[in-house]
Tab-separated table of C-alpha atoms in Angstrom:
chain	number	residue	atom	x	y	z
A	1	MET	CA	29.523	30.906	-16.665
A	2	ALA	CA	25.869	31.758	-16.497
A	3	LEU	CA	25.012	28.322	-17.964
A	4	LEU	CA	27.217	26.635	-15.376
A	5	ASN	CA	25.503	28.528	-12.564
A	6	LEU	CA	22.145	27.439	-13.906
A	7	VAL	CA	23.289	23.820	-14.017
A	8	ASN	CA	24.590	24.068	-10.440
A	9	ILE	CA	21.256	25.440	-9.218
A	10	LEU	CA	19.245	22.693	-11.013
A	11	LEU	CA	21.525	19.978	-9.725
A	12	LEU	CA	21.371	21.428	-6.187
A	13	LEU	CA	17.586	21.471	-6.232
A	14	GLY	CA	17.578	17.915	-7.504
A	15	GLY	CA	19.871	16.854	-4.680
A	16	ILE	CA	17.641	18.475	-2.053
A	17	VAL	CA	14.510	16.823	-3.563
A	18	LEU	CA	16.288	13.439	-3.592
A	19	ILE	CA	17.626	13.554	-0.053
A	20	ILE	CA	14.122	14.146	1.479
A	21	PRO	CA	12.560	10.748	0.522
A	22	CYS	CA	15.779	8.882	1.160
A	23	CYS	CA	16.146	10.335	4.639
A	24	LEU	CA	12.486	9.629	5.436
A	25	PHE	CA	12.819	6.070	4.183
A	26	PHE	CA	15.787	5.519	6.477
A	27	ILE	CA	13.921	6.985	9.480
A	28	GLU	CA	10.967	4.621	8.910
A	29	CYS	CA	13.244	1.578	8.459
A	30	PHE	CA	15.345	2.512	11.468
A	31	ALA	CA	12.276	2.948	13.698
A	32	ALA	CA	11.102	-0.509	12.596
A	33	PHE	CA	14.524	-2.009	13.149
A	34	ILE	CA	14.841	-0.898	16.782
A	35	SER	CA	11.186	-1.596	17.606
A	36	ARG	CA	10.188	-4.331	19.969
A	37	PRO	CA	7.283	-6.697	19.362
A	38	SER	CA	4.041	-5.057	20.332
A	39	HIS	CA	1.224	-6.733	22.279
A	40	LEU	CA	-2.297	-5.529	21.537
A	41	ASN	CA	-3.579	-4.230	24.842
A	42	LEU	CA	-6.929	-2.590	24.340
A	43	THR	CA	-9.479	-1.963	26.998
A	44	PRO	CA	-11.645	-5.092	26.938
A	45	ILE	CA	-14.632	-4.430	24.689
A	46	GLU	CA	-17.350	-6.671	23.273
A	47	ARG	CA	-16.700	-8.068	19.824
A	48	PRO	CA	-18.562	-5.732	17.444
A	49	LYS	CA	-21.126	-6.901	14.952
A	50	THR	CA	-19.115	-7.302	11.762
A	51	THR	CA	-19.703	-7.679	8.053
A	52	VAL	CA	-16.832	-8.940	5.901
A	53	LEU	CA	-16.966	-7.902	2.207
A	54	ILE	CA	-14.892	-9.995	-0.232
A	55	PRO	CA	-14.719	-8.588	-3.737
A	56	ALA	CA	-13.814	-11.490	-6.041
A	57	HIS	CA	-13.053	-11.501	-9.741
A	58	ASN	CA	-12.452	-15.009	-11.122
A	59	GLU	CA	-11.159	-16.327	-7.773
A	60	ALA	CA	-12.433	-19.895	-8.106
A	61	LYS	CA	-8.997	-21.363	-7.353
A	62	GLN	CA	-8.705	-19.562	-4.022
A	63	ILE	CA	-12.184	-18.651	-2.751
A	64	GLU	CA	-12.926	-21.954	-0.976
A	65	ALA	CA	-9.680	-21.844	1.010
A	66	VAL	CA	-10.187	-18.165	1.836
A	67	LEU	CA	-13.730	-18.807	3.165
A	68	GLU	CA	-12.794	-21.964	5.049
A	69	VAL	CA	-10.220	-20.077	7.157
A	70	LEU	CA	-12.341	-16.961	7.554
A	71	LEU	CA	-15.493	-18.758	8.705
A	72	LYS	CA	-13.611	-20.140	11.735
A	73	GLN	CA	-13.412	-16.547	13.028
A	74	ILE	CA	-17.070	-15.603	12.353
A	75	THR	CA	-19.585	-15.305	15.140
A	76	GLU	CA	-23.387	-15.664	14.921
A	77	GLN	CA	-23.844	-11.918	14.665
A	78	ASP	CA	-21.403	-11.554	11.763
A	79	ARG	CA	-21.996	-11.747	8.020
A	80	VAL	CA	-19.711	-12.662	5.130
A	81	ILE	CA	-20.616	-11.348	1.663
A	82	VAL	CA	-18.764	-12.369	-1.470
A	83	ILE	CA	-19.222	-10.004	-4.459
A	84	ALA	CA	-18.617	-12.073	-7.549
A	85	ASP	CA	-17.756	-9.148	-9.813
A	86	ASN	CA	-17.768	-9.709	-13.578
A	87	CYS	CA	-16.694	-13.352	-13.043
A	88	HIS	CA	-16.338	-15.832	-15.962
A	89	ASP	CA	-15.724	-18.828	-13.735
A	90	ASN	CA	-17.663	-20.540	-10.872
A	91	THR	CA	-16.534	-18.258	-8.072
A	92	ALA	CA	-20.171	-17.504	-7.123
A	93	GLU	CA	-21.185	-21.161	-6.973
A	94	LEU	CA	-18.227	-22.168	-4.818
A	95	ALA	CA	-18.715	-19.271	-2.419
A	96	ARG	CA	-22.439	-20.011	-2.125
A	97	ALA	CA	-21.711	-23.632	-1.295
A	98	SER	CA	-19.698	-22.413	1.694
A	99	GLY	CA	-22.851	-20.951	3.206
A	100	VAL	CA	-22.030	-17.248	2.794
A	101	THR	CA	-24.084	-14.571	1.077
A	102	VAL	CA	-23.145	-14.085	-2.587
A	103	LEU	CA	-23.873	-11.039	-4.699
A	104	GLU	CA	-23.284	-11.364	-8.445
A	105	ARG	CA	-22.547	-8.233	-10.375
A	106	ALA	CA	-21.829	-7.602	-14.046
A	107	HIS	CA	-21.223	-4.245	-15.728
A	108	LEU	CA	-19.458	-3.515	-18.999
A	109	THR	CA	-17.846	-0.245	-17.947
A	110	ASN	CA	-18.025	0.172	-14.175
A	111	ARG	CA	-15.549	-2.579	-13.377
A	112	GLY	CA	-13.166	-3.107	-10.506
A	113	LYS	CA	-12.922	-3.500	-6.752
A	114	GLY	CA	-14.297	-0.073	-5.833
A	115	TYR	CA	-17.536	-0.623	-7.762
A	116	ALA	CA	-17.975	-4.113	-6.295
A	117	LEU	CA	-17.619	-2.761	-2.762
A	118	ASP	CA	-19.997	0.114	-3.449
A	119	TYR	CA	-22.567	-2.366	-4.784
A	120	ALA	CA	-22.359	-4.402	-1.552
A	121	MET	CA	-22.551	-1.272	0.617
A	122	HIS	CA	-25.926	-0.405	-0.860
A	123	HIS	CA	-27.044	-3.991	-0.189
A	124	ILE	CA	-26.269	-3.857	3.586
A	125	LYS	CA	-27.091	-0.249	4.445
A	126	ASP	CA	-30.585	-1.093	5.778
A	127	ASN	CA	-29.098	-3.576	8.252
A	128	PRO	CA	-25.618	-2.244	8.849
A	129	PRO	CA	-22.844	-3.742	11.002
A	130	GLU	CA	-20.803	-1.892	13.616
A	131	VAL	CA	-17.609	-2.606	11.681
A	132	LEU	CA	-17.080	-3.279	8.031
A	133	VAL	CA	-14.047	-5.401	7.026
A	134	ILE	CA	-12.686	-5.629	3.488
A	135	LEU	CA	-10.730	-8.759	2.481
A	136	ASP	CA	-9.487	-9.558	-1.015
A	137	GLY	CA	-10.700	-12.766	-2.605
A	138	ASP	CA	-7.265	-14.345	-2.606
A	139	CYS	CA	-6.230	-13.503	0.941
A	140	ILE	CA	-5.970	-15.906	3.867
A	141	ILE	CA	-6.767	-14.260	7.169
A	142	LYS	CA	-4.683	-15.566	10.073
A	143	PRO	CA	-6.126	-16.616	13.450
A	144	HIS	CA	-7.612	-13.873	15.683
A	145	THR	CA	-7.017	-11.199	13.032
A	146	LEU	CA	-10.697	-10.405	12.585
A	147	GLU	CA	-11.210	-9.869	16.343
A	148	LYS	CA	-8.112	-7.700	16.629
A	149	ILE	CA	-8.874	-5.300	13.787
A	150	THR	CA	-12.590	-4.955	14.477
A	151	CYS	CA	-12.117	-4.340	18.216
A	152	LYS	CA	-9.322	-1.825	17.454
A	153	ALA	CA	-11.609	-0.021	14.942
A	154	ILE	CA	-14.265	0.395	17.646
A	155	ALA	CA	-11.769	1.363	20.343
A	156	THR	CA	-10.091	4.041	18.235
A	157	GLY	CA	-13.033	5.136	16.018
A	158	ARG	CA	-10.608	5.002	13.079
A	159	PRO	CA	-9.881	2.720	10.145
A	160	VAL	CA	-7.495	-0.122	10.981
A	161	GLN	CA	-5.019	-1.853	8.640
A	162	ALA	CA	-3.696	-5.365	9.327
A	163	THR	CA	-0.293	-6.428	8.170
A	164	TYR	CA	-0.762	-7.501	4.531
A	165	LEU	CA	1.945	-9.724	3.110
A	166	MET	CA	2.340	-12.177	0.204
A	167	GLU	CA	2.783	-15.922	0.330
A	168	GLN	CA	6.181	-17.212	-0.636
A	169	PRO	CA	5.950	-19.340	-3.872
A	170	GLU	CA	7.228	-22.888	-3.632
A	171	LYS	CA	10.120	-22.164	-6.038
A	172	PRO	CA	10.522	-18.391	-6.031
A	173	SER	CA	12.366	-16.832	-8.892
A	174	PHE	CA	14.785	-13.973	-8.485
A	175	LYS	CA	12.035	-11.474	-9.378
A	176	ASP	CA	9.694	-13.187	-6.931
A	177	SER	CA	12.199	-12.783	-4.087
A	178	ILE	CA	12.785	-9.145	-4.828
A	179	SER	CA	9.047	-8.485	-5.113
A	180	MET	CA	8.359	-10.234	-1.821
A	181	PHE	CA	10.988	-8.118	-0.071
A	182	ALA	CA	9.729	-4.881	-1.660
A	183	ILE	CA	6.168	-5.647	-0.539
A	184	LYS	CA	7.371	-6.507	2.975
A	185	VAL	CA	9.243	-3.187	3.138
A	186	LYS	CA	6.174	-1.308	2.026
A	187	ASN	CA	3.426	-3.126	3.960
A	188	LEU	CA	5.328	-4.144	7.143
A	189	VAL	CA	8.630	-2.377	7.697
A	190	ARG	CA	7.590	1.174	6.839
A	191	LEU	CA	4.179	0.848	8.487
A	192	LEU	CA	5.754	-0.537	11.619
A	193	GLY	CA	8.222	2.305	11.679
A	194	LEU	CA	5.462	4.883	11.207
A	195	ASN	CA	3.475	3.181	13.997
A	196	ARG	CA	6.418	3.391	16.359
A	197	LEU	CA	6.851	7.048	15.525
A	198	GLY	CA	3.174	7.651	16.341
A	199	TRP	CA	2.352	8.731	12.766
A	200	HIS	CA	-0.288	7.636	10.289
A	201	CYS	CA	-0.756	4.321	8.451
A	202	LEU	CA	-1.394	3.804	4.768
A	203	LEU	CA	-4.237	1.507	3.784
A	204	THR	CA	-2.851	-1.385	1.729
A	205	GLY	CA	-5.997	-2.921	0.232
A	206	SER	CA	-6.904	-6.026	2.262
A	207	GLY	CA	-7.388	-6.735	5.926
A	208	MET	CA	-8.973	-3.274	6.500
A	209	ALA	CA	-11.574	-2.586	9.199
A	210	PHE	CA	-13.783	0.530	9.262
A	211	PRO	CA	-16.321	1.744	11.808
A	212	TRP	CA	-19.601	1.740	9.918
A	213	SER	CA	-20.361	5.320	11.057
A	214	LEU	CA	-17.305	6.398	9.082
A	215	ILE	CA	-17.208	4.154	6.008
A	216	SER	CA	-20.950	4.605	5.330
A	217	GLN	CA	-20.258	8.212	4.489
A	218	VAL	CA	-17.601	7.327	1.907
A	219	SER	CA	-18.076	6.503	-1.743
A	220	LEU	CA	-15.964	3.496	-2.674
A	221	ALA	CA	-17.013	3.458	-6.307
A	222	GLY	CA	-14.135	4.163	-8.674
A	223	SER	CA	-11.297	2.445	-10.471
A	224	LYS	CA	-8.178	4.320	-9.463
A	225	THR	CA	-5.054	2.198	-9.517
A	226	THR	CA	-4.080	3.214	-5.982
A	227	ASP	CA	-7.566	3.669	-4.577
A	228	ASP	CA	-6.536	2.473	-1.121
A	229	MET	CA	-3.868	5.159	-0.951
A	230	GLN	CA	-6.395	7.670	-2.201
A	231	LEU	CA	-8.841	6.620	0.473
A	232	THR	CA	-6.087	7.069	3.065
A	233	VAL	CA	-5.556	10.630	1.901
A	234	ASP	CA	-9.276	11.497	1.960
A	235	LEU	CA	-9.742	9.983	5.400
A	236	ALA	CA	-6.653	11.778	6.801
A	237	LEU	CA	-7.819	15.143	5.475
A	238	ALA	CA	-11.115	14.556	7.301
A	239	GLY	CA	-9.274	13.809	10.537
A	240	PHE	CA	-9.532	9.994	10.482
A	241	SER	CA	-6.048	8.752	9.770
A	242	PRO	CA	-5.865	4.932	9.717
A	243	VAL	CA	-3.970	3.041	12.392
A	244	PHE	CA	-1.782	-0.058	12.002
A	245	CYS	CA	-2.469	-3.355	13.715
A	246	GLU	CA	0.810	-5.204	13.368
A	247	ASN	CA	-0.416	-8.199	15.410
A	248	ALA	CA	-3.062	-8.988	12.763
A	249	LEU	CA	-2.066	-10.641	9.502
A	250	VAL	CA	-3.556	-11.419	6.086
A	251	VAL	CA	-1.583	-13.192	3.406
A	252	GLY	CA	-2.218	-12.795	-0.291
A	253	ARG	CA	-0.958	-14.459	-3.423
A	254	LEU	CA	1.984	-13.180	-5.397
A	255	MET	CA	1.014	-12.968	-9.051
A	256	LYS	CA	3.201	-14.440	-11.726
A	257	ASP	CA	4.529	-13.481	-15.146
A	258	LYS	CA	2.291	-11.074	-17.173
A	259	ASP	CA	-0.204	-10.671	-14.353
A	260	ALA	CA	2.570	-9.651	-11.960
A	261	GLN	CA	3.972	-7.245	-14.520
A	262	SER	CA	0.545	-5.654	-15.054
A	263	GLN	CA	-0.060	-5.433	-11.277
A	264	ARG	CA	3.293	-3.808	-10.623
A	265	SER	CA	2.667	-1.343	-13.394
A	266	ARG	CA	-0.697	-0.346	-11.960
A	267	TRP	CA	0.704	0.081	-8.467
A	268	GLU	CA	3.789	1.992	-9.436
A	269	HIS	CA	2.166	4.175	-12.067
A	270	GLY	CA	-0.589	4.937	-9.569
A	271	HIS	CA	1.918	5.844	-6.851
A	272	VAL	CA	3.678	8.286	-9.218
A	273	GLU	CA	0.353	9.929	-9.978
A	274	MET	CA	-0.400	10.108	-6.241
A	275	ILE	CA	2.880	12.015	-5.812
A	276	LEU	CA	1.997	14.441	-8.537
A	277	VAL	CA	-1.617	15.004	-7.500
A	278	GLU	CA	-2.138	14.274	-3.827
A	279	VAL	CA	1.178	15.491	-2.280
A	280	PRO	CA	0.413	19.112	-3.325
A	281	ARG	CA	-3.136	18.685	-2.007
A	282	LEU	CA	-1.875	17.504	1.379
A	283	LEU	CA	0.755	20.223	1.581
A	284	LYS	CA	-1.961	22.791	0.825
A	285	ALA	CA	-4.083	21.343	3.611
A	286	PHE	CA	-1.178	21.533	5.996
A	287	TRP	CA	-0.614	25.217	5.063
A	288	LYS	CA	-4.286	26.030	5.683
A	289	THR	CA	-4.915	23.980	8.829
A	290	GLY	CA	-1.508	23.435	10.378
A	291	ARG	CA	-2.262	19.705	10.830
A	292	PHE	CA	1.030	17.834	10.925
A	293	ALA	CA	-0.822	14.679	9.984
A	294	SER	CA	-1.277	16.108	6.497
A	295	LEU	CA	2.402	17.026	6.249
A	296	GLY	CA	3.526	13.587	7.488
A	297	LEU	CA	1.320	11.783	5.019
A	298	ALA	CA	2.496	14.046	2.163
A	299	LEU	CA	6.136	13.286	2.968
A	300	ASP	CA	5.434	9.542	3.252
A	301	ILE	CA	3.629	9.381	-0.100
A	302	PHE	CA	6.514	11.431	-1.560
A	303	ILE	CA	8.717	8.325	-1.076
A	304	PRO	CA	8.472	6.571	-4.461
A	305	PRO	CA	8.286	2.771	-4.829
A	306	LEU	CA	11.622	1.321	-3.646
A	307	SER	CA	12.826	0.234	-7.050
A	308	LEU	CA	12.084	3.665	-8.572
A	309	LEU	CA	13.810	5.440	-5.674
A	310	LEU	CA	16.916	3.326	-6.160
A	311	MET	CA	16.876	3.975	-9.884
A	312	ILE	CA	16.500	7.752	-9.407
A	313	TRP	CA	19.406	7.725	-6.955
A	314	LEU	CA	21.712	5.771	-9.322
A	315	ILE	CA	20.863	8.164	-12.162
A	316	SER	CA	21.449	11.247	-9.991
A	317	MET	CA	24.784	9.873	-8.847
A	318	LEU	CA	25.885	9.360	-12.455
A	319	ILE	CA	24.759	12.836	-13.578
A	320	THR	CA	26.069	14.802	-10.636
A	321	TRP	CA	29.538	13.262	-10.522
A	322	LEU	CA	29.912	13.421	-14.307
A	323	ALA	CA	29.021	17.089	-14.097
A	324	VAL	CA	31.787	17.543	-11.505
A	325	PHE	CA	34.548	15.720	-13.395
A	326	LEU	CA	33.619	16.630	-16.969
A	327	GLY	CA	31.845	19.922	-16.628
A	328	GLY	CA	33.458	21.606	-13.603
A	329	ALA	CA	30.129	21.762	-11.741
A	330	SER	CA	29.877	22.195	-7.966
A	331	THR	CA	30.489	19.128	-5.813
A	332	ILE	CA	27.648	20.004	-3.420
A	333	PRO	CA	24.877	18.270	-5.498
A	334	ALA	CA	27.052	15.176	-5.932
A	335	ILE	CA	27.738	15.079	-2.179
A	336	LEU	CA	24.025	15.457	-1.472
A	337	ALA	CA	23.266	12.574	-3.825
A	338	SER	CA	25.923	10.460	-2.092
A	339	ILE	CA	24.469	11.210	1.331
A	340	ALA	CA	20.965	10.390	0.067
A	341	GLY	CA	22.312	7.083	-1.224
A	342	GLY	CA	23.868	6.371	2.134
A	343	PHE	CA	20.470	6.841	3.845
A	344	LEU	CA	18.707	4.739	1.210
A	345	ILE	CA	21.142	1.821	1.267
A	346	LEU	CA	21.342	1.773	5.011
A	347	GLY	CA	17.561	1.721	5.273
A	348	VAL	CA	17.351	-1.208	2.830
A	349	LEU	CA	20.037	-3.096	4.821
A	350	LEU	CA	18.270	-2.534	8.137
A	351	ALA	CA	15.007	-3.763	6.655
A	352	TRP	CA	16.714	-6.809	5.168
A	353	VAL	CA	18.689	-7.717	8.320
A	354	ARG	CA	15.618	-7.826	10.526
A	355	PHE	CA	12.742	-8.650	8.165
A	356	GLY	CA	14.043	-9.919	4.834
A	357	ARG	CA	16.789	-12.536	5.340
A	358	SER	CA	14.351	-15.440	5.412
A	359	ASP	CA	12.820	-14.467	2.064
A	360	LEU	CA	15.686	-12.841	0.196
A	361	PRO	CA	19.198	-14.426	0.091
A	362	LEU	CA	22.100	-11.979	0.252
A	363	LYS	CA	23.194	-12.860	-3.307
A	364	ASN	CA	19.780	-11.677	-4.577
A	365	LEU	CA	19.971	-8.481	-2.571
A	366	ILE	CA	23.403	-7.725	-4.029
A	367	ALA	CA	21.974	-8.378	-7.560
A	368	LEU	CA	19.227	-5.759	-7.000
A	369	PRO	CA	20.719	-3.336	-9.606
A	370	PHE	CA	20.148	-5.910	-12.328
A	371	TYR	CA	16.518	-6.180	-11.287
A	372	LEU	CA	16.191	-2.456	-11.647
A	373	LEU	CA	17.153	-2.692	-15.302
A	374	GLY	CA	14.040	-4.729	-15.904
A	375	LYS	CA	11.926	-2.054	-14.275
A	376	ILE	CA	12.987	0.710	-16.712
A	377	PRO	CA	10.268	-0.089	-19.286
A	378	ILE	CA	7.608	0.246	-16.564
A	379	TYR	CA	8.580	3.833	-15.795
A	380	LEU	CA	9.158	4.772	-19.441
A	381	LYS	CA	5.651	3.527	-20.194
A	382	PHE	CA	4.275	5.867	-17.526
A	383	LEU	CA	5.501	8.797	-19.641
A	384	ILE	CA	3.706	7.404	-22.706
A	385	GLN	CA	0.712	5.349	-21.524
A	386	PRO	CA	0.214	5.327	-17.700
A	387	GLN	CA	-1.834	2.392	-16.436
A	388	SER	CA	-4.457	4.229	-14.502
A	389	ARG	CA	-7.971	5.600	-14.950
A	390	TRP	CA	-8.356	8.543	-12.649
A	391	LEU	CA	-12.176	8.625	-12.508
A	392	LYS	CA	-13.122	11.451	-10.182
A	393	THR	CA	-14.724	10.123	-7.028
A	394	GLU	CA	-16.035	12.629	-4.529
A	395	ARG	CA	-16.003	11.418	-0.976
A	396	ASP	CA	-18.242	13.306	1.430
A	397	LEU	CA	-16.507	12.634	4.699
A	398	PRO	CA	-17.597	13.664	8.187
A	399	LYS	CA	-15.796	16.694	9.531
């Protein structure tokens, strides 16, 4: 009897922990589903002096197209700087031929986007812009996006994140379609829902604009797998939560095969580490300061990657109902798991109906459980060899 009571308590706690992210996920998706298109109506302000930093590692195939589109939005007062970071191709030569400034950097150990950006920041600090924009070397920036995010950064005095989506491959595979949908849920649906609720916005890595007065006090050097999410946390704790600019759009390239697998592993392993490390930090900050922004961000980060959340729910359903029928356990944990699943599935359906039908056929959505089977090794590997290097980066932020 004592053992059964202990099992019931553990299952109940598990059900409570599960229902929180599932319910929050549904709220975000529902808010996005019922939202109406927004029109950017800021008080007319003069276009700020802008510098665009483009960290590029072996981007020779894309860099010319990226710069061709970007330069159409550049004014005489703006600068574009490509950081050819540890490149083994002709990225630097192609970028330089486009007429932009090119910085070449090579380092055996300090590798990655954060170090490349930090290197460029030191280069421009003596003649700084009003707004700094970060754009990945494989991202196409859509018309008027640069103006929208830079003006909004000046108007709000906060970091601004554009909508960041992936280009649909010509002949997308089943995995491509699922990945496209998952990215759209993460980078559009949930951020749109949070925006409608008046909450924070997570930085997603490309199409970001920062007031120089803010970003100049932040160290970007580091190689954390989810450094953009980490930067969001640090900025929010300092009182500068990013804002979402849904009317602005940058489009990246969906990686294929082994590169895609490695990228997904870095993202998802990093997110799990963020849950373990930064959620307690944010909750502690909320307890000390009473800032609901810290609590809201903690709860949002507590929502795991969609595929992992679905996998956890399926496992919890199996365990709790087996415990009821085979072990005589309480039905309450099983009911909680079922309710959590209802929130989760309804949220996915709402996101698909409004935002995903053009990219993800219904037959692929129904086959999602089979896709999850292929994700199991990624999460098992996290327990053995997580793909992240958590190099401590102190950020001295303005208070």
